[in-house]
mmCIF file of C-alpha atoms and ligand atoms in Angstrom:
data_model
loop_
_atom_site.group_PDB
_atom_site.id
_atom_site.type_symbol
_atom_site.label_atom_id
_atom_site.label_comp_id
_atom_site.label_asym_id
_atom_site.label_seq_id
_atom_site.Cartn_x
_atom_site.Cartn_y
_atom_site.Cartn_z
ATOM 1 C CA MET A 1 0.000 0.000 0.000
ATOM 2 C CA THR A 2 1.151 3.608 -0.655
ATOM 3 C CA ALA A 3 3.281 5.013 2.141
ATOM 4 C CA VAL A 4 1.602 7.174 4.733
ATOM 5 C CA ARG A 5 2.907 10.591 5.838
ATOM 6 C CA ILE A 6 2.991 11.248 9.541
ATOM 7 C CA VAL A 7 3.071 14.864 10.711
ATOM 8 C CA GLU A 8 4.415 14.892 14.256
ATOM 9 C CA VAL A 9 2.739 17.714 16.186
ATOM 10 C CA GLY A 10 3.990 16.880 19.696
ATOM 11 C CA PRO A 11 6.352 19.848 20.088
ATOM 12 C CA ARG A 12 3.494 22.232 19.163
ATOM 13 C CA ASP A 13 0.074 20.697 19.933
ATOM 14 C CA GLY A 14 1.602 18.486 22.624
ATOM 15 C CA LEU A 15 3.279 21.245 24.573
ATOM 16 C CA GLN A 16 0.847 24.150 24.070
ATOM 17 C CA ASN A 17 -1.654 22.721 26.526
ATOM 18 C CA GLU A 18 0.651 21.628 29.332
ATOM 19 C CA PRO A 19 0.648 23.740 32.477
ATOM 20 C CA ALA A 20 4.448 23.463 32.749
ATOM 21 C CA LEU A 21 6.658 25.669 30.595
ATOM 22 C CA VAL A 22 9.113 23.286 28.966
ATOM 23 C CA PRO A 23 12.600 24.864 28.651
ATOM 24 C CA THR A 24 13.813 25.429 25.085
ATOM 25 C CA ASP A 25 16.772 23.051 25.551
ATOM 26 C CA LEU A 26 14.434 20.243 26.602
ATOM 27 C CA LYS A 27 12.158 20.895 23.589
ATOM 28 C CA LEU A 28 15.217 20.633 21.341
ATOM 29 C CA ARG A 29 16.247 17.356 22.966
ATOM 30 C CA PHE A 30 12.701 16.012 22.429
ATOM 31 C CA ILE A 31 12.773 17.073 18.763
ATOM 32 C CA ARG A 32 16.250 15.537 18.257
ATOM 33 C CA LEU A 33 14.935 12.212 19.603
ATOM 34 C CA LEU A 34 11.898 12.405 17.300
ATOM 35 C CA VAL A 35 14.173 12.945 14.283
ATOM 36 C CA ASP A 36 16.423 10.071 15.404
ATOM 37 C CA ALA A 37 13.335 7.823 15.582
ATOM 38 C CA GLY A 38 12.675 8.558 11.899
ATOM 39 C CA LEU A 39 10.053 11.324 11.903
ATOM 40 C CA THR A 40 10.598 13.632 8.937
ATOM 41 C CA GLU A 41 7.754 16.175 9.220
ATOM 42 C CA ILE A 42 7.549 17.950 12.558
ATOM 43 C CA GLU A 43 5.405 20.906 13.613
ATOM 44 C CA ALA A 44 7.910 22.551 15.906
ATOM 45 C CA THR A 45 6.128 25.565 17.389
ATOM 46 C CA SER A 46 3.607 28.397 16.918
ATOM 47 C CA PHE A 47 3.993 32.084 16.218
ATOM 48 C CA VAL A 48 0.851 32.909 18.194
ATOM 49 C CA SER A 49 0.530 35.504 20.923
ATOM 50 C CA PRO A 50 2.805 34.602 23.854
ATOM 51 C CA LYS A 51 0.140 36.146 26.098
ATOM 52 C CA TRP A 52 -2.363 33.553 24.863
ATOM 53 C CA VAL A 53 0.030 30.582 24.704
ATOM 54 C CA PRO A 54 3.115 31.247 26.861
ATOM 55 C CA GLN A 55 4.194 27.610 26.469
ATOM 56 C CA LEU A 56 5.358 28.395 22.915
ATOM 57 C CA GLY A 57 6.634 31.895 23.625
ATOM 58 C CA ASP A 58 10.200 30.796 22.805
ATOM 59 C CA ALA A 59 9.530 30.231 19.063
ATOM 60 C CA GLU A 60 12.225 32.727 18.013
ATOM 61 C CA GLN A 61 14.795 31.056 20.286
ATOM 62 C CA LEU A 62 13.828 27.504 19.254
ATOM 63 C CA TRP A 63 13.594 27.857 15.482
ATOM 64 C CA PRO A 64 17.245 28.616 14.575
ATOM 65 C CA ARG A 65 18.458 25.736 16.755
ATOM 66 C CA LEU A 66 16.264 22.984 15.236
ATOM 67 C CA PRO A 67 18.338 19.925 14.291
ATOM 68 C CA GLY A 68 18.769 18.846 10.657
ATOM 69 C CA GLY A 69 17.115 15.731 9.293
ATOM 70 C CA ALA A 70 13.440 16.801 9.199
ATOM 71 C CA LYS A 71 11.125 19.355 7.591
ATOM 72 C CA TYR A 72 9.741 21.711 10.209
ATOM 73 C CA SER A 73 6.525 23.718 10.144
ATOM 74 C CA ALA A 74 5.005 26.317 12.449
ATOM 75 C CA LEU A 75 1.501 27.549 13.203
ATOM 76 C CA VAL A 76 0.701 31.161 12.274
ATOM 77 C CA PRO A 77 -2.648 32.746 13.129
ATOM 78 C CA ASN A 78 -2.389 36.181 11.511
ATOM 79 C CA ALA A 79 -0.175 38.701 9.696
ATOM 80 C CA ARG A 80 1.867 39.404 12.837
ATOM 81 C CA GLY A 81 2.548 35.680 13.252
ATOM 82 C CA LEU A 82 3.546 35.415 9.596
ATOM 83 C CA GLU A 83 5.943 38.353 9.925
ATOM 84 C CA ARG A 84 7.592 36.702 12.940
ATOM 85 C CA ALA A 85 7.798 33.310 11.200
ATOM 86 C CA LEU A 86 9.286 34.764 8.009
ATOM 87 C CA ALA A 87 11.864 36.682 10.038
ATOM 88 C CA CYS A 88 12.997 33.306 11.431
ATOM 89 C CA GLY A 89 13.193 31.781 7.930
ATOM 90 C CA VAL A 90 10.158 29.475 8.311
ATOM 91 C CA ARG A 91 9.162 27.970 4.954
ATOM 92 C CA ARG A 92 6.439 25.539 6.024
ATOM 93 C CA LEU A 93 3.505 27.385 7.501
ATOM 94 C CA ALA A 94 0.251 26.219 9.039
ATOM 95 C CA PHE A 95 -2.692 28.629 8.992
ATOM 96 C CA PHE A 96 -5.571 27.636 11.264
ATOM 97 C CA THR A 97 -9.278 28.227 11.461
ATOM 98 C CA ALA A 98 -12.348 26.172 12.345
ATOM 99 C CA ALA A 99 -15.671 24.858 11.139
ATOM 100 C CA SER A 100 -17.352 26.411 14.176
ATOM 101 C CA GLU A 101 -17.744 30.152 14.552
ATOM 102 C CA ALA A 102 -17.885 29.919 18.360
ATOM 103 C CA PHE A 103 -14.655 27.927 18.566
ATOM 104 C CA ASN A 104 -12.787 30.206 16.166
ATOM 105 C CA ARG A 105 -13.725 33.239 18.268
ATOM 106 C CA LYS A 106 -12.506 31.578 21.470
ATOM 107 C CA ASN A 107 -9.325 30.331 19.775
ATOM 108 C CA VAL A 108 -8.212 33.344 17.751
ATOM 109 C CA ASN A 109 -10.619 36.105 18.748
ATOM 110 C CA MET A 110 -12.135 36.429 15.271
ATOM 111 C CA GLY A 111 -14.812 34.893 13.080
ATOM 112 C CA ILE A 112 -14.079 32.301 10.386
ATOM 113 C CA ALA A 113 -14.568 34.820 7.553
ATOM 114 C CA GLU A 114 -12.100 37.190 9.192
ATOM 115 C CA SER A 115 -9.549 34.378 9.585
ATOM 116 C CA LEU A 116 -9.959 33.409 5.914
ATOM 117 C CA ALA A 117 -9.662 37.021 4.737
ATOM 118 C CA GLY A 118 -6.470 37.279 6.791
ATOM 119 C CA PHE A 119 -5.084 34.102 5.169
ATOM 120 C CA GLU A 120 -5.777 35.547 1.722
ATOM 121 C CA GLN A 121 -3.631 38.556 2.597
ATOM 122 C CA MET A 122 -0.971 36.342 4.148
ATOM 123 C CA MET A 123 -0.852 34.294 0.938
ATOM 124 C CA SER A 124 -0.328 37.556 -1.020
ATOM 125 C CA VAL A 125 2.612 38.344 1.261
ATOM 126 C CA LEU A 126 4.140 34.952 0.386
ATOM 127 C CA LYS A 127 3.625 35.609 -3.329
ATOM 128 C CA GLU A 128 5.248 39.047 -3.010
ATOM 129 C CA ARG A 129 8.247 37.371 -1.415
ATOM 130 C CA GLY A 130 9.019 35.697 -4.745
ATOM 131 C CA ASN A 131 8.435 32.123 -5.685
ATOM 132 C CA ARG A 132 5.313 30.802 -3.896
ATOM 133 C CA SER A 133 6.681 27.257 -4.361
ATOM 134 C CA GLU A 134 9.426 28.066 -1.827
ATOM 135 C CA PHE A 135 6.676 27.853 0.770
ATOM 136 C CA TRP A 136 4.443 24.986 1.795
ATOM 137 C CA VAL A 137 1.203 25.982 3.457
ATOM 138 C CA ARG A 138 -1.214 23.819 5.361
ATOM 139 C CA GLY A 139 -4.646 24.981 6.524
ATOM 140 C CA TYR A 140 -6.143 23.489 9.669
ATOM 141 C CA VAL A 141 -9.901 23.207 10.116
ATOM 142 C CA SER A 142 -10.677 22.563 13.781
ATOM 143 C CA THR A 143 -13.897 21.240 15.322
ATOM 144 C CA ALA A 144 -14.698 19.299 12.146
ATOM 145 C CA PHE A 145 -17.083 16.956 13.970
ATOM 146 C CA GLU A 146 -18.166 18.819 17.075
ATOM 147 C CA CYS A 147 -17.552 22.129 18.802
ATOM 148 C CA PRO A 148 -17.224 22.283 22.598
ATOM 149 C CA TYR A 149 -19.333 25.481 22.576
ATOM 150 C CA SER A 150 -21.952 24.985 19.843
ATOM 151 C CA GLY A 151 -22.297 21.218 19.372
ATOM 152 C CA ARG A 152 -22.306 19.009 16.289
ATOM 153 C CA VAL A 153 -20.902 20.227 12.998
ATOM 154 C CA GLU A 154 -22.338 19.182 9.628
ATOM 155 C CA PRO A 155 -19.922 17.794 6.978
ATOM 156 C CA LYS A 156 -21.089 20.407 4.447
ATOM 157 C CA VAL A 157 -19.850 23.200 6.736
ATOM 158 C CA VAL A 158 -16.428 21.539 7.043
ATOM 159 C CA VAL A 159 -16.254 21.015 3.278
ATOM 160 C CA SER A 160 -17.035 24.663 2.602
ATOM 161 C CA VAL A 161 -14.224 25.906 4.904
ATOM 162 C CA CYS A 162 -11.791 23.372 3.379
ATOM 163 C CA ARG A 163 -12.811 24.448 -0.128
ATOM 164 C CA ARG A 164 -12.169 28.121 0.743
ATOM 165 C CA LEU A 165 -8.718 27.235 2.085
ATOM 166 C CA ILE A 166 -7.867 25.381 -1.136
ATOM 167 C CA GLU A 167 -9.153 28.350 -3.187
ATOM 168 C CA ILE A 168 -6.936 30.651 -1.135
ATOM 169 C CA GLY A 169 -4.027 28.425 -2.150
ATOM 170 C CA VAL A 170 -3.098 26.121 0.740
ATOM 171 C CA ASP A 171 -1.279 22.969 -0.315
ATOM 172 C CA GLU A 172 -3.050 20.720 2.176
ATOM 173 C CA VAL A 173 -5.956 20.878 4.611
ATOM 174 C CA SER A 174 -5.706 19.154 7.972
ATOM 175 C CA VAL A 175 -9.136 18.291 9.282
ATOM 176 C CA GLY A 176 -9.235 18.299 13.069
ATOM 177 C CA ASP A 177 -11.325 16.358 15.556
ATOM 178 C CA THR A 178 -10.255 18.872 18.175
ATOM 179 C CA ILE A 179 -12.102 17.358 21.142
ATOM 180 C CA GLY A 180 -11.779 13.725 20.028
ATOM 181 C CA VAL A 181 -15.428 12.749 19.627
ATOM 182 C CA ALA A 182 -15.557 11.214 16.150
ATOM 183 C CA VAL A 183 -16.231 7.555 15.350
ATOM 184 C CA PRO A 184 -15.471 5.776 12.037
ATOM 185 C CA ARG A 185 -18.967 6.204 10.586
ATOM 186 C CA GLU A 186 -18.697 9.988 10.938
ATOM 187 C CA VAL A 187 -15.183 9.888 9.444
ATOM 188 C CA ARG A 188 -16.555 7.953 6.471
ATOM 189 C CA ASP A 189 -19.368 10.468 5.911
ATOM 190 C CA LEU A 190 -17.075 13.474 6.157
ATOM 191 C CA THR A 191 -14.339 11.920 4.014
ATOM 192 C CA ARG A 192 -16.795 11.084 1.232
ATOM 193 C CA SER A 193 -18.119 14.642 1.291
ATOM 194 C CA LEU A 194 -14.588 16.065 1.223
ATOM 195 C CA PHE A 195 -13.585 13.825 -1.700
ATOM 196 C CA GLU A 196 -16.439 15.279 -3.786
ATOM 197 C CA GLU A 197 -14.572 18.610 -3.793
ATOM 198 C CA ILE A 198 -10.937 18.013 -2.830
ATOM 199 C CA GLU A 199 -8.278 15.578 -4.058
ATOM 200 C CA PRO A 200 -7.494 12.895 -1.448
ATOM 201 C CA GLY A 201 -3.774 13.768 -1.629
ATOM 202 C CA ARG A 202 -4.496 17.215 -0.202
ATOM 203 C CA ILE A 203 -6.377 16.021 2.874
ATOM 204 C CA ALA A 204 -4.848 15.101 6.233
ATOM 205 C CA TYR A 205 -6.649 14.095 9.418
ATOM 206 C CA HIS A 206 -5.760 15.417 12.849
ATOM 207 C CA PHE A 207 -7.415 13.223 15.446
ATOM 208 C CA HIS A 208 -7.366 13.782 19.167
ATOM 209 C CA ASP A 209 -7.798 10.585 21.166
ATOM 210 C CA THR A 210 -9.955 11.856 24.016
ATOM 211 C CA ARG A 211 -12.308 8.858 23.814
ATOM 212 C CA GLY A 212 -9.929 6.241 22.393
ATOM 213 C CA THR A 213 -11.392 6.303 18.867
ATOM 214 C CA ALA A 214 -8.454 7.850 16.987
ATOM 215 C CA VAL A 215 -6.819 4.674 15.625
ATOM 216 C CA ALA A 216 -10.204 3.341 14.472
ATOM 217 C CA ASN A 217 -10.764 6.661 12.715
ATOM 218 C CA VAL A 218 -7.357 6.446 11.007
ATOM 219 C CA ALA A 219 -8.208 2.915 9.829
ATOM 220 C CA GLU A 220 -11.435 4.179 8.263
ATOM 221 C CA ALA A 221 -9.831 7.189 6.584
ATOM 222 C CA LEU A 222 -6.947 5.047 5.317
ATOM 223 C CA GLU A 223 -9.366 2.568 3.772
ATOM 224 C CA LEU A 224 -11.049 5.443 1.935
ATOM 225 C CA GLY A 225 -7.731 6.806 0.593
ATOM 226 C CA VAL A 226 -6.422 9.425 3.048
ATOM 227 C CA ARG A 227 -2.625 9.165 3.315
ATOM 228 C CA CYS A 228 -1.558 11.809 5.852
ATOM 229 C CA PHE A 229 -2.178 11.759 9.600
ATOM 230 C CA ASP A 230 -1.094 14.054 12.429
ATOM 231 C CA SER A 231 -0.052 12.618 15.766
ATOM 232 C CA SER A 232 1.889 13.481 18.870
ATOM 233 C CA ALA A 233 4.588 11.427 20.581
ATOM 234 C CA GLY A 234 3.349 9.992 23.856
ATOM 235 C CA GLY A 235 -0.163 11.272 23.118
ATOM 236 C CA LEU A 236 0.781 14.684 24.490
ATOM 237 C CA GLY A 237 -1.539 17.481 23.600
ATOM 238 C CA GLY A 238 -4.797 19.313 23.490
ATOM 239 C CA CYS A 239 -6.034 22.780 22.741
ATOM 240 C CA PRO A 240 -6.110 25.387 25.507
ATOM 241 C CA TYR A 241 -9.266 26.899 23.972
ATOM 242 C CA ALA A 242 -11.147 23.582 23.647
ATOM 243 C CA PRO A 243 -12.379 22.422 27.054
ATOM 244 C CA GLY A 244 -12.415 18.624 27.194
ATOM 245 C CA ALA A 245 -9.817 18.186 24.439
ATOM 246 C CA GLY A 246 -7.581 15.233 25.293
ATOM 247 C CA GLY A 247 -4.182 14.459 23.855
ATOM 248 C CA ASN A 248 -3.543 13.916 20.180
ATOM 249 C CA LEU A 249 -3.525 10.474 18.662
ATOM 250 C CA ALA A 250 -0.228 9.099 19.990
ATOM 251 C CA THR A 251 2.428 8.670 17.305
ATOM 252 C CA GLU A 252 3.370 5.335 18.877
ATOM 253 C CA ASP A 253 -0.223 4.045 18.506
ATOM 254 C CA LEU A 254 -0.301 5.258 14.895
ATOM 255 C CA VAL A 255 3.100 3.770 13.998
ATOM 256 C CA TYR A 256 2.251 0.444 15.646
ATOM 257 C CA PHE A 257 -1.048 0.261 13.764
ATOM 258 C CA LEU A 258 0.519 1.165 10.402
ATOM 259 C CA ASP A 259 3.582 -1.090 10.798
ATOM 260 C CA ARG A 260 1.490 -4.061 11.802
ATOM 261 C CA SER A 261 -0.822 -3.375 8.847
ATOM 262 C CA GLY A 262 2.169 -3.608 6.495
ATOM 263 C CA ILE A 263 2.385 0.128 5.754
ATOM 264 C CA GLU A 264 5.869 1.600 5.691
ATOM 265 C CA THR A 265 6.363 4.656 7.914
ATOM 266 C CA GLY A 266 10.139 4.913 8.264
ATOM 267 C CA VAL A 267 9.685 5.374 12.023
ATOM 268 C CA SER A 268 11.144 2.975 14.619
ATOM 269 C CA LEU A 269 8.806 2.326 17.504
ATOM 270 C CA GLU A 270 11.358 1.681 20.294
ATOM 271 C CA PRO A 271 13.325 4.937 19.998
ATOM 272 C CA LEU A 272 10.063 6.788 19.403
ATOM 273 C CA ALA A 273 8.624 5.346 22.629
ATOM 274 C CA MET A 274 11.561 6.852 24.534
ATOM 275 C CA ALA A 275 11.512 10.270 22.858
ATOM 276 C CA SER A 276 8.815 11.861 25.028
ATOM 277 C CA LEU A 277 10.051 10.390 28.349
ATOM 278 C CA PRO A 278 12.114 13.472 29.292
ATOM 279 C CA ILE A 279 8.980 15.592 28.746
ATOM 280 C CA PHE A 280 6.803 13.279 30.879
ATOM 281 C CA ASP A 281 9.523 13.423 33.548
ATOM 282 C CA LEU A 282 9.209 17.193 33.644
ATOM 283 C CA LEU A 283 5.404 17.019 33.640
ATOM 284 C CA GLY A 284 5.473 14.488 36.468
ATOM 285 C CA ARG A 285 3.051 12.064 34.871
ATOM 286 C CA PRO A 286 3.339 8.803 32.943
ATOM 287 C CA PRO A 287 3.053 8.478 29.135
ATOM 288 C CA GLN A 288 -0.434 8.017 27.666
ATOM 289 C CA SER A 289 0.055 5.808 24.655
ATOM 290 C CA LYS A 290 -0.717 2.086 24.924
ATOM 291 C CA ALA A 291 1.739 1.105 22.164
ATOM 292 C CA GLN A 292 4.375 3.264 23.850
ATOM 293 C CA ILE A 293 3.841 1.640 27.248
ATOM 294 C CA ALA A 294 3.994 -1.820 25.663
ATOM 295 C CA ALA A 295 7.184 -0.958 23.755
ATOM 296 C CA LEU A 296 8.794 0.419 26.910
ATOM 297 C CA SER A 297 7.922 -2.621 29.001
ATOM 298 C CA LEU A 298 9.368 -4.897 26.312
ATOM 299 C CA ALA A 299 12.524 -2.764 26.324
ATOM 300 C CA GLY A 300 12.969 -3.547 30.039
ATOM 301 C CA PRO A 301 11.622 -2.339 33.380
ATOM 302 C CA SER A 302 14.209 0.449 33.679
ATOM 303 C CA GLN A 303 12.750 2.179 30.603
ATOM 304 C CA ALA A 304 9.111 1.910 31.591
ATOM 305 C CA GLY A 305 9.072 4.319 34.516
ATOM 306 C CA THR A 306 9.422 8.031 34.137
ATOM 307 C CA GLU A 307 10.797 8.673 37.607
HETATM 308 P P1 LIG B 1 -5.761 39.329 19.930
HETATM 309 O O1 LIG B 1 -5.527 39.618 21.380
HETATM 310 O O2 LIG B 1 -7.146 39.439 19.401
HETATM 311 O O3 LIG B 1 -4.745 40.150 19.012
HETATM 312 O O4 LIG B 1 -5.216 37.850 19.676
HETATM 313 P P2 LIG B 1 -4.763 41.614 18.500
HETATM 314 O O5 LIG B 1 -4.627 41.574 17.008
HETATM 315 O O6 LIG B 1 -5.902 42.398 19.107
HETATM 316 O O7 LIG B 1 -3.375 42.169 19.122
HETATM 317 C C1 LIG B 1 -3.192 42.314 20.521
HETATM 318 C C2 LIG B 1 -1.703 42.288 20.808
HETATM 319 O O8 LIG B 1 -1.185 40.991 20.489
HETATM 320 C C3 LIG B 1 -0.892 43.286 19.995
HETATM 321 O O9 LIG B 1 0.224 43.674 20.801
HETATM 322 C C4 LIG B 1 -0.374 42.463 18.842
HETATM 323 O O10 LIG B 1 0.835 42.936 18.276
HETATM 324 C C5 LIG B 1 -0.112 41.142 19.543
HETATM 325 P P3 LIG B 1 0.212 45.041 21.653
HETATM 326 O O11 LIG B 1 -0.036 46.095 20.634
HETATM 327 O O12 LIG B 1 -0.915 44.896 22.650
HETATM 328 O O13 LIG B 1 1.564 45.050 22.271
HETATM 329 N N1 LIG B 1 -0.173 40.026 18.599
HETATM 330 C C6 LIG B 1 0.796 39.089 18.490
HETATM 331 N N2 LIG B 1 1.953 38.911 19.144
HETATM 332 C C7 LIG B 1 2.695 37.860 18.764
HETATM 333 N N3 LIG B 1 2.329 37.000 17.785
HETATM 334 C C8 LIG B 1 1.194 37.150 17.107
HETATM 335 C C9 LIG B 1 0.361 38.234 17.462
HETATM 336 N N4 LIG B 1 -0.825 38.661 16.995
HETATM 337 C C10 LIG B 1 -1.139 39.757 17.697
HETATM 338 N N5 LIG B 1 0.858 36.287 16.135
HETATM 339 C C11 LIG B 1 -4.373 36.064 18.321
HETATM 340 C C12 LIG B 1 -5.337 37.238 18.390
HETATM 341 C C13 LIG B 1 -4.699 35.294 17.060
HETATM 342 C C14 LIG B 1 -2.948 36.577 18.285
HETATM 343 C C15 LIG B 1 -4.564 35.194 19.593
HETATM 344 O O14 LIG B 1 -5.905 34.881 19.695
HETATM 345 C C16 LIG B 1 -3.755 33.931 19.557
HETATM 346 O O15 LIG B 1 -2.530 33.948 19.603
HETATM 347 N N6 LIG B 1 -4.443 32.778 19.507
HETATM 348 C C17 LIG B 1 -3.762 31.495 19.381
HETATM 349 C C18 LIG B 1 -4.494 30.447 20.133
HETATM 350 C C19 LIG B 1 -3.795 29.131 19.928
HETATM 351 O O16 LIG B 1 -2.590 29.056 19.728
HETATM 352 N N7 LIG B 1 -4.585 28.049 19.996
HETATM 353 C C20 LIG B 1 -4.066 26.729 19.830
HETATM 354 C C21 LIG B 1 -3.656 26.414 18.431
HETATM 355 S S1 LIG B 1 -4.993 25.854 17.422
HETATM 356 C C22 LIG B 1 -5.152 24.181 17.796
HETATM 357 O O17 LIG B 1 -4.537 23.693 18.714
HETATM 358 C C23 LIG B 1 -6.030 23.317 16.932
HETATM 359 C C24 LIG B 1 -5.215 22.387 16.005
HETATM 360 O O18 LIG B 1 -4.349 21.553 16.755
HETATM 361 C C25 LIG B 1 -6.169 21.524 15.177
HETATM 362 C C26 LIG B 1 -7.225 20.793 16.025
HETATM 363 O O19 LIG B 1 -6.867 20.093 16.992
HETATM 364 O O20 LIG B 1 -8.399 20.939 15.686
HETATM 365 C C27 LIG B 1 -4.350 23.192 15.010
HETATM 366 MG MG1 LIG B 2 -4.903 19.727 17.745
#
């Protein structure tokens, strides 16, 4: 079967929602271990307001020190974020909006239309900078199944926001189950609706695993033809503006599922299982991922604990 792309979002989505501020050096160590485990696409940080998300307030310090061996992207919410990212030399950018008006307002203090209008201007800035193909742009659509403030979201609403992002010129849309509610039947319905308007190769899924349904959702989307999934080492993560959002789909659970299904990922489970341990040590809690815990216990009792 065609290889699957994994976009590792642990350093960004994983760390943005933790109460502890992780020192820049420790983030870099985490990222180095992720690269060593074979991850090649890593969302390293966000250029959002440090008042809103202090956990990622060190983006300017982190970016120039990122290790070689992977392609790094960063989240940018607005023109100010883009200016900061471009000043650091970021070439892979992730714009983000939502399928729910209420969520977008809580998350970025603006409506969806205002976010999209901002992205259009940001895309013009990239074009003015010269060759647009120097940049790779992803557009996130959060709350694609349900919003924590306004309830269920219809597939046609998600499709219309995704279509607008593609019209604006993003290379890929990442469709987010921000609070981790979706089940495979809903993934099937949404994926079929998306495929009516957007090529499968331009769609990624970003599942949170709040209710343990993320791997089942990946299996469904994979069967239908989606080939890019976001995940976070150790299942770190959540969104500070989405009450009830659990961690992301753990990269270990995703890699285990894909490997065992005969799909090449290029990622080695054992080193991956260890990569987030220094972060869990700092957070003072154990890892979340079942495949990670199993891999660590097979590696020996000394690796399994985080103390
Ligand atoms: P705002 O307060 O409305 O901003 O925040 P503003 O335009 O009114 O500006 C207020 C001040 O902030 C000004 O400074 C601006 O310069 C500054 P002052 O004049 O007062 O000194 N400012 C900035 N500073 C640094 N970087 C910037 C920036 N923009 C303005 N980019 C804003 C609006 C969008 C900035 C804010 O709401 C924000 O940062 N929100 C980010 C929230 C966030 O990071 N959420 C989590 C990421 S999304 C997610 O996790 C979902 C995802 O994983 C997919 C899924 O799971 O569904 C992607
Ligand atoms: Mg997320």
